Structures are given as structure tokens and as C-alpha cells.
Short mmCIF file of C-alpha atoms in Angstrom, two decimals:
data_model
loop_
_atom_site.label_atom_id
_atom_site.label_comp_id
_atom_site.label_asym_id
_atom_site.label_seq_id
_atom_site.Cartn_x
_atom_site.Cartn_y
_atom_site.Cartn_z
CA UNK A 147 1.09 5.34 -17.98
CA UNK A 148 -0.53 1.81 -17.10
CA UNK A 149 -3.10 1.31 -14.54
CA UNK A 150 -2.45 -1.18 -11.63
CA UNK A 151 -4.93 -3.85 -11.28
CA UNK A 152 -4.52 -3.89 -7.43
CA UNK A 153 -5.45 -0.30 -6.87
CA UNK A 154 -6.75 0.83 -10.27
CA UNK A 155 -4.50 3.95 -10.46
CA UNK A 156 -1.94 4.97 -12.89
CA UNK A 157 1.44 3.72 -11.83
CA UNK A 158 5.02 3.58 -12.67
CA UNK A 159 7.38 0.59 -13.33
CA UNK A 160 8.48 0.36 -9.43
CA UNK A 161 4.87 0.49 -8.32
CA UNK A 162 4.04 -2.26 -10.94
CA UNK A 163 7.01 -4.56 -10.00
CA UNK A 164 6.36 -4.33 -6.30
CA UNK A 165 2.69 -5.39 -6.90
CA UNK A 166 3.86 -8.31 -9.04
CA UNK A 167 6.41 -9.43 -6.24
CA UNK A 168 3.57 -9.17 -3.40
CA UNK A 169 1.14 -11.31 -5.78
CA UNK A 170 3.77 -13.89 -6.40
CA UNK A 171 4.57 -14.16 -2.60
CA UNK A 172 0.82 -14.50 -1.63
CA UNK A 173 0.17 -16.95 -4.37
CA UNK A 174 2.82 -19.15 -3.32
CA UNK A 175 0.85 -19.50 0.09
CA UNK A 176 -2.58 -19.39 -1.31
CA UNK A 177 -4.74 -22.66 -0.44
CA UNK A 178 -6.41 -24.52 -3.35
CA UNK A 179 -9.72 -24.02 -1.44
CA UNK A 180 -9.90 -21.13 0.97
CA UNK A 181 -12.03 -21.90 4.02
CA UNK A 182 -11.21 -18.59 5.91
CA UNK A 183 -10.40 -15.20 4.02
CA UNK A 184 -8.94 -12.82 6.27
CA UNK A 185 -9.93 -9.45 4.56
CA UNK A 186 -7.87 -6.41 5.49
CA UNK A 187 -7.72 -3.03 3.92
CA UNK A 188 -4.25 -2.52 2.70
CA UNK A 189 -0.73 -4.07 2.83
CA UNK A 190 1.95 -2.24 4.79
CA UNK A 191 4.21 0.27 3.05
CA UNK A 192 7.41 -1.41 4.11
CA UNK A 193 8.20 -4.46 2.05
CA UNK A 194 9.71 -6.29 5.21
CA UNK A 195 6.24 -6.14 6.90
CA UNK A 196 4.26 -7.83 4.19
CA UNK A 197 2.64 -10.86 5.70
CA UNK A 198 3.48 -13.31 2.98
CA UNK A 199 7.14 -12.29 2.81
CA UNK A 200 8.83 -14.79 5.06
CA UNK A 201 12.22 -13.96 6.49
CA UNK A 202 14.86 -15.77 8.51
CA UNK A 203 15.29 -12.75 10.64
CA UNK A 204 12.08 -11.60 12.40
CA UNK A 205 13.79 -8.61 13.44
CA UNK A 206 13.28 -7.10 10.23
CA UNK A 207 9.60 -6.79 10.73
CA UNK A 208 8.29 -3.90 12.70
CA UNK A 209 6.68 -4.83 15.94
CA UNK A 210 3.17 -4.26 14.70
CA UNK A 211 3.82 -6.34 11.58
CA UNK A 212 5.42 -9.18 13.82
CA UNK A 213 2.52 -9.31 16.12
CA UNK A 214 -0.03 -9.30 13.32
CA UNK A 215 1.69 -12.06 11.65
CA UNK A 216 1.87 -14.13 14.99
CA UNK A 217 -1.91 -13.19 15.83
CA UNK A 218 -3.15 -14.59 12.32
CA UNK A 219 -1.15 -17.82 13.08
CA UNK A 220 -2.91 -18.12 16.34
CA UNK A 221 -6.13 -17.84 14.51
CA UNK A 222 -5.08 -20.65 12.28
CA UNK A 223 -4.67 -22.81 15.41
CA UNK A 224 -0.89 -22.56 16.18
CA UNK A 225 0.38 -21.65 19.59
CA UNK A 226 2.86 -18.69 20.41
CA UNK A 227 5.51 -21.03 21.64
CA UNK A 228 5.17 -23.13 18.21
CA UNK A 229 5.21 -19.85 16.15
CA UNK A 230 8.39 -18.65 17.85
CA UNK A 231 10.18 -22.01 17.26
CA UNK A 232 9.28 -22.10 13.66
CA UNK A 233 10.72 -20.53 10.55
CA UNK A 234 8.30 -17.91 9.14
CA UNK A 235 7.98 -19.89 6.01
CA UNK A 236 6.83 -22.97 7.96
CA UNK A 237 4.26 -20.73 9.76
CA UNK A 238 2.91 -19.63 6.61
CA UNK A 239 2.79 -23.16 5.23
CA UNK A 240 0.73 -24.18 8.06
CA UNK A 241 -1.59 -21.13 7.72
CA UNK A 242 -2.29 -22.35 4.13
CA UNK A 243 -2.86 -25.97 5.26
CA UNK A 244 -5.42 -24.76 7.57
CA UNK A 245 -7.40 -23.08 4.77
CA UNK A 246 -6.47 -19.46 5.70
CA UNK A 247 -5.69 -16.77 3.15
CA UNK A 248 -5.05 -13.00 3.83
CA UNK A 249 -6.16 -10.70 1.18
CA UNK A 250 -6.36 -6.93 1.07
CA UNK A 251 -9.36 -4.72 -0.53
CA UNK A 252 -6.74 -2.33 -1.89
CA UNK A 253 -3.82 -4.56 -2.97
CA UNK A 254 -1.34 -1.89 -2.85
CA UNK A 255 -0.06 0.22 0.31
CA UNK A 256 -2.01 3.46 0.83
CA UNK A 257 -0.50 5.58 3.87
CA UNK A 258 -3.11 8.53 3.76
CA UNK A 259 -6.16 7.60 5.71
CA UNK A 260 -8.48 9.81 3.66
CA UNK A 261 -7.34 8.46 0.24
CA UNK A 262 -7.76 4.91 1.81
CA UNK A 263 -11.14 5.67 2.28
CA UNK A 264 -11.73 6.87 -1.11
CA UNK A 265 -9.94 3.73 -2.74
CA UNK A 266 -12.13 1.31 -0.66
CA UNK A 267 -15.32 2.84 -1.65
CA UNK A 268 -14.11 2.78 -5.31
CA UNK A 269 -12.90 -0.67 -5.23
CA UNK A 270 -15.77 -2.17 -3.26
CA UNK A 271 -17.34 -3.77 -6.16
CA UNK A 272 -13.98 -5.10 -7.30
CA UNK A 273 -13.43 -6.59 -3.93
CA UNK A 274 -16.81 -8.43 -4.02
CA UNK A 275 -15.95 -9.55 -7.46
CA UNK A 276 -12.80 -11.11 -6.31
CA UNK A 277 -14.40 -12.81 -3.45
CA UNK A 278 -17.13 -14.20 -5.59
CA UNK A 279 -15.05 -15.20 -8.67
CA UNK A 280 -11.60 -15.79 -7.27
CA UNK A 281 -11.23 -16.38 -3.63
CA UNK A 282 -14.74 -18.26 -3.19
CA UNK A 283 -14.17 -18.74 0.60
CA UNK A 284 -16.47 -20.37 2.98
CA UNK A 285 -15.89 -17.70 5.70
CA UNK A 286 -15.03 -14.20 5.43
CA UNK A 287 -13.38 -12.31 8.52
CA UNK A 288 -12.89 -8.54 7.96
CA UNK A 289 -9.84 -7.38 10.00
CA UNK A 290 -8.57 -3.76 10.83
CA UNK A 291 -10.07 -0.43 11.16
CA UNK A 292 -10.00 0.55 7.76
CA UNK A 293 -11.93 -2.31 6.29
CA UNK A 294 -15.02 -0.98 8.20
CA UNK A 295 -15.29 1.39 5.20
CA UNK A 296 -16.67 -1.39 3.01
CA UNK A 297 -18.29 -3.47 5.53
CA UNK A 298 -21.82 -2.15 5.05
CA UNK A 299 -21.36 -3.19 1.35
CA UNK A 300 -20.59 -6.49 1.83
CA UNK A 301 -23.45 -6.85 4.44
CA UNK A 302 -25.75 -6.05 1.81
CA UNK A 303 -24.29 -8.32 -0.79
CA UNK A 304 -24.67 -11.95 -1.42
CA UNK A 305 -21.62 -12.68 0.67
CA UNK A 306 -23.25 -11.41 3.71
CA UNK A 307 -23.99 -14.93 5.50
CA UNK A 308 -20.22 -15.87 5.21
CA UNK A 309 -19.06 -12.86 7.21
CA UNK A 310 -17.76 -13.53 10.50
CA UNK A 311 -17.78 -10.47 12.70
CA UNK A 312 -16.81 -9.07 16.23
CA UNK A 313 -19.95 -7.56 17.86
CA UNK A 314 -21.14 -6.78 14.38
CA UNK A 315 -17.74 -5.11 13.35
CA UNK A 316 -14.52 -5.91 12.04
CA UNK A 317 -12.02 -7.66 14.12
CA UNK A 318 -9.63 -4.88 15.30
CA UNK A 319 -6.68 -4.62 17.95
CA UNK A 320 -6.26 -1.06 18.73
CA UNK A 321 -3.06 -2.24 20.71
CA UNK A 322 -1.22 -3.74 17.99
CA UNK A 323 2.36 -2.96 18.70
CA UNK A 324 1.92 -2.35 22.19
CA UNK A 325 2.08 -6.02 23.97
CA UNK A 326 1.59 -4.85 27.36
CA UNK A 327 -1.80 -3.13 26.74
CA UNK A 328 -2.88 -5.78 24.33
CA UNK A 329 -2.34 -8.35 27.01
CA UNK A 330 -3.99 -6.05 29.96
CA UNK A 331 -7.14 -5.23 27.69
CA UNK A 332 -7.46 -8.85 26.01
CA UNK A 333 -7.59 -7.26 22.52
CA UNK A 334 -5.33 -9.81 20.75
CA UNK A 335 -6.63 -10.81 17.44
CA UNK A 336 -5.60 -14.38 17.35
CA UNK A 337 -7.60 -15.78 20.07
CA UNK A 338 -10.80 -13.72 19.18
CA UNK A 339 -10.73 -14.88 15.68
CA UNK A 340 -9.94 -18.50 16.62
CA UNK A 341 -12.89 -18.50 18.88
CA UNK A 342 -15.29 -16.86 16.30
CA UNK A 343 -14.21 -18.82 13.38
CA UNK A 344 -14.42 -22.30 15.43
CA UNK A 345 -18.10 -21.55 16.09
CA UNK A 346 -18.91 -21.47 12.31
CA UNK A 347 -20.56 -24.38 10.51
CA UNK A 348 -18.20 -27.00 9.25
CA UNK A 349 -15.45 -25.21 11.34
#
């Protein structure tokens, strides 16, 4: 059984083909020069929720996925009104033009938290190598609760000066999927990311 280059584990044909499909979608919207690398832990399990899979019907995305999509677009300088009026493909094209790219430390979906922690620690050197040799971003913004597992590793590496953090931690919205509480407590990722990234040198 072949090993997947996204998660490093033995996989079947279905896993491999899904991995290739995600890679092709992401590559389509990858900037030539990445200014801001948004680094998350793992892609969603549902194909319809994958960030780089544009749809003409936004209703196919789950609410947390839809909110995450919008918040990253806001971080790249788009307004909520503009996002709502644009096809997802156009939003992704604007995200690309602004020099943003979303990548995952574990490039295949992992639902089990314990396994995700294991995979993140196992793949941390591989993530660093991708950042150094492939992505080559000017700035790195870790996003999500899971990515905190490898944050100390990145902070002790040569990319430490490129990390953009939220109070020393990864950017995280505990109310993703809960618009009312997100608004009440001001946890939305988009505006916080945009503010932090605008303060970086050469922003």
C-alpha cells in the first residue's frame, strides 16, 4: 500500500485521489509569490467544505466552513458585502492576488484529536521544510486550535521572525459556526488577522 505524501501514512486509492484533487484545487489559486501563509492544522473531512473548492451554491458548505471562507477573505481585504456579491471563484482569485495562501500542516483530513496531535508532531519537520523550500512566505499566520501543537517547534526554528501571532498564540475563533456569539464577543478571525497583518513590515 503506497504512502501519502500529504499525511505520510499508508493509504488506499480513494485517499490518494482525494489528496490529488485537493492539491490541484489549491495549486490553481496559489500565488506565484506568497506574502501571507495562513497555516491551519488539517483540511475539513467534507469535500464541499474544502476552502479551495469553489461552488456556485454556497449552501453546500457547512456554516463553520462558510464563515471560515468569509473570514479569510476579510483578512485579505474584502468586505463582507463584496464577498456575498461575488462568486466563490472570484473571491479565491482576489485572495490569490493579495498574496494569500492557505496551507495545512497535515494535508489530509484527520477527525480524531489524539491522532491529529500525533500527526502534527510527526510532520512538524516536514511542515518546516515545506515553508522553507516551497512556500517561502514573507509572513506566516497560524490559525486554529490544533496548529498550537507545533507552534513551539516553529518558534524555535529559522521562521520564527516571520510568525504573526495573536497574543503569542495562533489565531482562533471559538465561535466559528456561531455568528451571534462571534459578533457579541468579537472573536471573528478576519478583522483580527487583517489588523495584525497590516502591521507587518512591507504590508
